[in-house]
JSON list of C-alpha atoms in Angstrom, two decimals:
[
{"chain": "D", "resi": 1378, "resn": "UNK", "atom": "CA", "xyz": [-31.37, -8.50, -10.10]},
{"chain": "D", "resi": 1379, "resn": "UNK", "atom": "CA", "xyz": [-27.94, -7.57, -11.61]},
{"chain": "D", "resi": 1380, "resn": "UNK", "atom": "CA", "xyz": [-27.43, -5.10, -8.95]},
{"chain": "D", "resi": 1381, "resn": "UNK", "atom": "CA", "xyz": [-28.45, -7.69, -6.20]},
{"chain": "D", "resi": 1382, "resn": "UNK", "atom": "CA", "xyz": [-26.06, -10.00, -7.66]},
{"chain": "D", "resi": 1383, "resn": "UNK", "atom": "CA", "xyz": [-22.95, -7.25, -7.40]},
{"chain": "D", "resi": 1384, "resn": "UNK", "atom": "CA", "xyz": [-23.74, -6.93, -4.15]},
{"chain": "D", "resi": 1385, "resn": "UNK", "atom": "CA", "xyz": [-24.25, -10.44, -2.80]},
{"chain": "D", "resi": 1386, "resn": "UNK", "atom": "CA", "xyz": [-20.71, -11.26, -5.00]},
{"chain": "D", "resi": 1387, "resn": "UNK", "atom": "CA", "xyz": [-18.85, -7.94, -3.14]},
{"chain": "D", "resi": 1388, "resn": "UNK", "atom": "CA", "xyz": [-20.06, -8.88, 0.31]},
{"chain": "D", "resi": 1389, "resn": "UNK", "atom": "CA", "xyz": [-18.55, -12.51, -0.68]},
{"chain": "D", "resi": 1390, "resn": "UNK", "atom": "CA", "xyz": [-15.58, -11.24, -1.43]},
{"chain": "D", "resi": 1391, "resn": "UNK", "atom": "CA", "xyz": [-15.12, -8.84, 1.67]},
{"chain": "D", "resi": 1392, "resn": "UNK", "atom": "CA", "xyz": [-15.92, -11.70, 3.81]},
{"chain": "D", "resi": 1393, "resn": "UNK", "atom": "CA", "xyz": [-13.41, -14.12, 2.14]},
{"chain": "D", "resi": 1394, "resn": "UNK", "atom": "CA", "xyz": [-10.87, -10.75, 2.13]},
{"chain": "D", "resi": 1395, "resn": "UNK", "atom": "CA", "xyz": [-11.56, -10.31, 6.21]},
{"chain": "D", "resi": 1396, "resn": "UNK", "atom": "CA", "xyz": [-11.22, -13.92, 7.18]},
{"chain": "D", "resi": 1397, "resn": "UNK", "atom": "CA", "xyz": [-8.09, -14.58, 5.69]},
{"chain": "D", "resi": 1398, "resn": "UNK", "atom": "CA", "xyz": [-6.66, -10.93, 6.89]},
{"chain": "D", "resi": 1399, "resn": "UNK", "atom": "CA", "xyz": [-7.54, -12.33, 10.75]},
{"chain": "D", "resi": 1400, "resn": "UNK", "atom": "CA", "xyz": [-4.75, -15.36, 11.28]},
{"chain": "D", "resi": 1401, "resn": "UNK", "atom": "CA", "xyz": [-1.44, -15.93, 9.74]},
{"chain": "D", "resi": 1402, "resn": "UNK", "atom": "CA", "xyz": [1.70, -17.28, 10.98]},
{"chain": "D", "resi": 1403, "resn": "UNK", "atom": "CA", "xyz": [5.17, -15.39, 12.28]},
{"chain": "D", "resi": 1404, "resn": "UNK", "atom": "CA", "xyz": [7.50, -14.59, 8.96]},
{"chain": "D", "resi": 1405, "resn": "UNK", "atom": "CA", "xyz": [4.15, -15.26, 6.70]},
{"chain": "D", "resi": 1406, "resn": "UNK", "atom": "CA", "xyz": [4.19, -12.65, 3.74]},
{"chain": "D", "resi": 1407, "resn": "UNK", "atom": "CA", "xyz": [0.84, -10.43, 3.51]},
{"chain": "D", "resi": 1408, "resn": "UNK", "atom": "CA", "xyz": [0.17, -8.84, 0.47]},
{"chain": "D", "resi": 1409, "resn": "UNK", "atom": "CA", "xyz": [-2.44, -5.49, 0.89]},
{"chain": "D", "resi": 1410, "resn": "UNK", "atom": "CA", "xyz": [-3.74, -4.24, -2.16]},
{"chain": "D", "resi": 1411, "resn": "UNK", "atom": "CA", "xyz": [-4.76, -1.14, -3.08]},
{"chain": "D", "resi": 1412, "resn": "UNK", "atom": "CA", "xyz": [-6.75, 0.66, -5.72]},
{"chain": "D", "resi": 1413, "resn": "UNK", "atom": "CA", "xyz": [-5.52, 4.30, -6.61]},
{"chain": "D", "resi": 1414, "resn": "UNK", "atom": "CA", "xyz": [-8.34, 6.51, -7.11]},
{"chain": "D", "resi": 1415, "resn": "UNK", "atom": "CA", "xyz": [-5.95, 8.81, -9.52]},
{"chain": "D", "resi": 1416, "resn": "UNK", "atom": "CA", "xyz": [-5.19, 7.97, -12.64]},
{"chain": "D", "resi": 1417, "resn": "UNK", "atom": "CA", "xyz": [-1.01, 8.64, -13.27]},
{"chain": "D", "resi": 1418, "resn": "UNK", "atom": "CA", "xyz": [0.92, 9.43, -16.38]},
{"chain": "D", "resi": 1419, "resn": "UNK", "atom": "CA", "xyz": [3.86, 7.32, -14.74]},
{"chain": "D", "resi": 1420, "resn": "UNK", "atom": "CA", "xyz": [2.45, 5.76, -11.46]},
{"chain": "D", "resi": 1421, "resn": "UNK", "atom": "CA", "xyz": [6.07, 4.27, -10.71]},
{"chain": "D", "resi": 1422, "resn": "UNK", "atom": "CA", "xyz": [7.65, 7.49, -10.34]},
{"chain": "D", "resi": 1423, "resn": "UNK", "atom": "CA", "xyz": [5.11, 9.59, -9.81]},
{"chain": "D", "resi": 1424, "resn": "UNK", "atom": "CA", "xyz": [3.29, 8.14, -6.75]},
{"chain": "D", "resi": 1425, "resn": "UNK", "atom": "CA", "xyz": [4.75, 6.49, -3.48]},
{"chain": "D", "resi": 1426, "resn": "UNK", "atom": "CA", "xyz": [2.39, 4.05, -1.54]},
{"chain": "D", "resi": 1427, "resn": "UNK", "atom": "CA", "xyz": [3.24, 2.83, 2.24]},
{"chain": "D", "resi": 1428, "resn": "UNK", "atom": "CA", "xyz": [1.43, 1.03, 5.65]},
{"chain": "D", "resi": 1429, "resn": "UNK", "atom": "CA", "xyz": [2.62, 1.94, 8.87]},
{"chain": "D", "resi": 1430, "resn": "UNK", "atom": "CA", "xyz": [3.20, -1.27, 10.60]},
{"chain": "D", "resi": 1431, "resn": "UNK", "atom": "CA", "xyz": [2.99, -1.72, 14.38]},
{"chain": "D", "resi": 1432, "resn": "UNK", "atom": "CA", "xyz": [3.18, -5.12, 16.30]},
{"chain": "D", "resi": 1433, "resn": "UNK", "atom": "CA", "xyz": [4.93, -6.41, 19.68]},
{"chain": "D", "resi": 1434, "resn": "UNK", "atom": "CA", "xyz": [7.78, -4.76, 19.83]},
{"chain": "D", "resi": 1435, "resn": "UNK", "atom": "CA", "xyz": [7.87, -3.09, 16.30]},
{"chain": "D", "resi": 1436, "resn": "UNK", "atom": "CA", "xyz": [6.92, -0.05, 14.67]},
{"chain": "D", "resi": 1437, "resn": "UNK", "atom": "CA", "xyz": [8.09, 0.60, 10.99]},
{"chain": "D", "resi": 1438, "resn": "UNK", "atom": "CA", "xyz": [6.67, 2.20, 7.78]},
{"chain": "D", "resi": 1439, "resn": "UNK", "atom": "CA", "xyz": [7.02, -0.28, 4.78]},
{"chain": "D", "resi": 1440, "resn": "UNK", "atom": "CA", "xyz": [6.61, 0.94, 1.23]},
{"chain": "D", "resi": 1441, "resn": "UNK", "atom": "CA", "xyz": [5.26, -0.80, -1.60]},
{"chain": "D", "resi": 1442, "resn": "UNK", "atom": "CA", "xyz": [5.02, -0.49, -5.17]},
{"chain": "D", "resi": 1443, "resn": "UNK", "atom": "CA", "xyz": [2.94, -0.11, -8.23]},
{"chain": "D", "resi": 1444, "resn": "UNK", "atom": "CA", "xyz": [1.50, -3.39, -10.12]},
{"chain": "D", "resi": 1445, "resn": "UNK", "atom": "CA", "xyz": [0.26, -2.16, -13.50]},
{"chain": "D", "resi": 1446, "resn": "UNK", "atom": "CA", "xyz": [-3.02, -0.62, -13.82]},
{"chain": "D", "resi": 1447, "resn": "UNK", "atom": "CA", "xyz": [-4.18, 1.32, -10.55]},
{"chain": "D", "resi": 1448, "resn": "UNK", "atom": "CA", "xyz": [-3.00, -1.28, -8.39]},
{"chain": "D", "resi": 1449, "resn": "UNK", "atom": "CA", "xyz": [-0.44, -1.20, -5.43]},
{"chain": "D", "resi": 1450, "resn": "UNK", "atom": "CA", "xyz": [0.43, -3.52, -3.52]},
{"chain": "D", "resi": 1451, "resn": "UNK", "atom": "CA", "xyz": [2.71, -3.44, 0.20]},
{"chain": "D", "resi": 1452, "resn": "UNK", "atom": "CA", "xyz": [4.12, -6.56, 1.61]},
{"chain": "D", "resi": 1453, "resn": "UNK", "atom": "CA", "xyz": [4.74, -6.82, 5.22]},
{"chain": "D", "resi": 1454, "resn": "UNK", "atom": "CA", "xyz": [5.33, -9.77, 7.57]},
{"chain": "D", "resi": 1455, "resn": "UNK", "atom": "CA", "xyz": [4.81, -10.24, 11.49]},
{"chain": "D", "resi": 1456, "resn": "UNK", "atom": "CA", "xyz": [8.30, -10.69, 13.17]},
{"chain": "D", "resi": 1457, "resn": "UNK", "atom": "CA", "xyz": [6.28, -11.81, 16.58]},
{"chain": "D", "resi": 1458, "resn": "UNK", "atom": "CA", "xyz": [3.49, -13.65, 17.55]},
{"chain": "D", "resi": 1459, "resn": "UNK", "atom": "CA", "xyz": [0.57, -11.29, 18.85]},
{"chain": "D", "resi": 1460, "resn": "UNK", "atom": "CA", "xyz": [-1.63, -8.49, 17.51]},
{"chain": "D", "resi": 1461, "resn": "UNK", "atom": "CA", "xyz": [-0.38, -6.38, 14.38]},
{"chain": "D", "resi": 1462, "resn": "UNK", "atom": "CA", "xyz": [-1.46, -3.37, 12.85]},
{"chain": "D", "resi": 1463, "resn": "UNK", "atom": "CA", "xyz": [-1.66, -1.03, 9.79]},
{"chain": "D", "resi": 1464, "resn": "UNK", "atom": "CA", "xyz": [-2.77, 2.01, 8.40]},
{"chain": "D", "resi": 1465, "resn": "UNK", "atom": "CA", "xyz": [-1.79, 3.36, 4.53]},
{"chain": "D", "resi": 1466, "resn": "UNK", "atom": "CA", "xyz": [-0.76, 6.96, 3.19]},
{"chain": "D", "resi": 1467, "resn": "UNK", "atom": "CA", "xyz": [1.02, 7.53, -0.05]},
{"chain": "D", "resi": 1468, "resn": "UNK", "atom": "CA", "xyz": [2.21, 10.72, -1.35]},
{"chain": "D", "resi": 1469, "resn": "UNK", "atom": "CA", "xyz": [0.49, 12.48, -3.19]},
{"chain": "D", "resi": 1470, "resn": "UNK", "atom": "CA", "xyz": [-2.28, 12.19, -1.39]},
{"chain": "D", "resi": 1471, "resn": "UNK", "atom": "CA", "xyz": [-5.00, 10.05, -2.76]},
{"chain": "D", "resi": 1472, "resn": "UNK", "atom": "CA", "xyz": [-8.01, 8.66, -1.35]},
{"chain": "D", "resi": 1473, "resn": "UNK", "atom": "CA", "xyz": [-8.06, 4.91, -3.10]},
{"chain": "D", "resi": 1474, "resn": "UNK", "atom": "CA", "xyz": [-4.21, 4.52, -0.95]},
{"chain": "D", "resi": 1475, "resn": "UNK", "atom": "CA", "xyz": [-4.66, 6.93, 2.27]},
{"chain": "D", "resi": 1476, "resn": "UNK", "atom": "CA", "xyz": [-6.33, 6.05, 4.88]},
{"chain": "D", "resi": 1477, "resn": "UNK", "atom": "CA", "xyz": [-6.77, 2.79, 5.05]},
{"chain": "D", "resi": 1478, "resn": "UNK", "atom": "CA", "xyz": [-6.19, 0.52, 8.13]},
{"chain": "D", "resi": 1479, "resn": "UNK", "atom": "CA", "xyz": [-5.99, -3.44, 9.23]},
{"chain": "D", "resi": 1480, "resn": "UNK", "atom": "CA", "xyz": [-5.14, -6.15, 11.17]},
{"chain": "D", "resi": 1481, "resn": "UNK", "atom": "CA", "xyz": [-4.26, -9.53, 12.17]},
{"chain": "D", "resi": 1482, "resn": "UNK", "atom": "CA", "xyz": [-3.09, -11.75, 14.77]},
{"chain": "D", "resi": 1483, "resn": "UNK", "atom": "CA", "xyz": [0.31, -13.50, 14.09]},
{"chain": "D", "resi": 1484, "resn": "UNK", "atom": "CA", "xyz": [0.58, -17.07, 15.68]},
{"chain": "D", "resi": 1485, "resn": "UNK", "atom": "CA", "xyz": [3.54, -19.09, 16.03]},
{"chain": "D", "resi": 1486, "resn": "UNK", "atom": "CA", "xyz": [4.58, -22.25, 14.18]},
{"chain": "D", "resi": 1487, "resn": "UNK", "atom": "CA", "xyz": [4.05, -25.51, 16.09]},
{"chain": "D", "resi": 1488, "resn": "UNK", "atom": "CA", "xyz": [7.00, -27.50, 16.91]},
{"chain": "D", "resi": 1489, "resn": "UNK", "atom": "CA", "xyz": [5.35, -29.92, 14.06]},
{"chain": "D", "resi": 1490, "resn": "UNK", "atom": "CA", "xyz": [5.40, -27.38, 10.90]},
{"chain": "D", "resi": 1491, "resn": "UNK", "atom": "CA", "xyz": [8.24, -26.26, 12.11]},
{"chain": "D", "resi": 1492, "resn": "UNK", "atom": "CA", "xyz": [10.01, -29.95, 11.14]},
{"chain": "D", "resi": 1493, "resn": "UNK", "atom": "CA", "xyz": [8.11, -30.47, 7.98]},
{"chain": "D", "resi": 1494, "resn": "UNK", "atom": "CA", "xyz": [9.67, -26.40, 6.83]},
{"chain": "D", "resi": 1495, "resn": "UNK", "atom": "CA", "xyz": [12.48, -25.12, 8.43]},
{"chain": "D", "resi": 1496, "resn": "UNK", "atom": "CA", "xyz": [12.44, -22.19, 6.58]},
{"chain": "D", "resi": 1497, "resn": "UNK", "atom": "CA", "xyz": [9.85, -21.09, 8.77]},
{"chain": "D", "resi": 1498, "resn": "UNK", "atom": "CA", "xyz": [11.75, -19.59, 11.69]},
{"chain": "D", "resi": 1499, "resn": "UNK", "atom": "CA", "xyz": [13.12, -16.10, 10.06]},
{"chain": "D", "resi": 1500, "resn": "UNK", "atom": "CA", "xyz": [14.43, -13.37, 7.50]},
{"chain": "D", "resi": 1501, "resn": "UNK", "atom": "CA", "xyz": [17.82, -14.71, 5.94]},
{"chain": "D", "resi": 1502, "resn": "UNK", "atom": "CA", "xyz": [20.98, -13.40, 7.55]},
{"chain": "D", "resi": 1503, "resn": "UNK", "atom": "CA", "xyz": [24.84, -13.61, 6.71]},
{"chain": "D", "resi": 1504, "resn": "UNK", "atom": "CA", "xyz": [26.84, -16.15, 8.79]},
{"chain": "D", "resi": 1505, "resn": "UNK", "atom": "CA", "xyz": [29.67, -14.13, 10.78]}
]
């Protein structure tokens, strides 16, 4: 029974994990998290973590960083609506951070949500 119970609570949990990896808006922050399967002396200096990003009309790698424990975490946003794209590596190599892959769809803001946040239309830049 307890190991039914694991299981029906991880499938939950994927499913919740994949549904709300499938939509999100233009300039919405996603956070990927991932569980090294090393254990570090000094993970902050000792391992680097990073998702090669591809969308329409972008292709960058994006590092991330360590979050206590095992965890690291990589944030990345869509700069266009359409279909985006990741896989992980991190040097060293280590299985819990290489490897791994995604995607979701980016839509755009109505006109509506667009009024009620204006913030939603883009990174920050300088005025000339």
């Amino acid at each position: 029974m307890k190991y039914l119970c694991r299981f029906l609570i991880g499938l939950i949990v994927t499913a919740q994990a994949l549904c709300a990896a499938v939509s999100t808006h233009v300039w919405q922050k996603q956070q990927l998290s991932f569980t090294a399967s090393h254990a570090y002396t000094n993970p902050y200096t000792e391992v680097t973590v990073w998702v090669d990003l591809k969308g329409p009309g972008f292709s960058k790698r994006c590092y991330g960083f360590w979050d206590g424990g095992s965890t690291f975490r990589v944030r990345v946003m869509a700069t266009a609506p359409g279909e985006w794209s990741w896989s992980s590596g991190s040097s060293p190599a280590d299985p819990g951070l290489d490897g791994k892959s995604g995607s979701f769809t980016a839509t755009p803001w109505t006109n509506a949500e667009l009024e009620a946040n204006p913030n939603r239309r883009g990174m920050i830049r300088p005025s000339p």
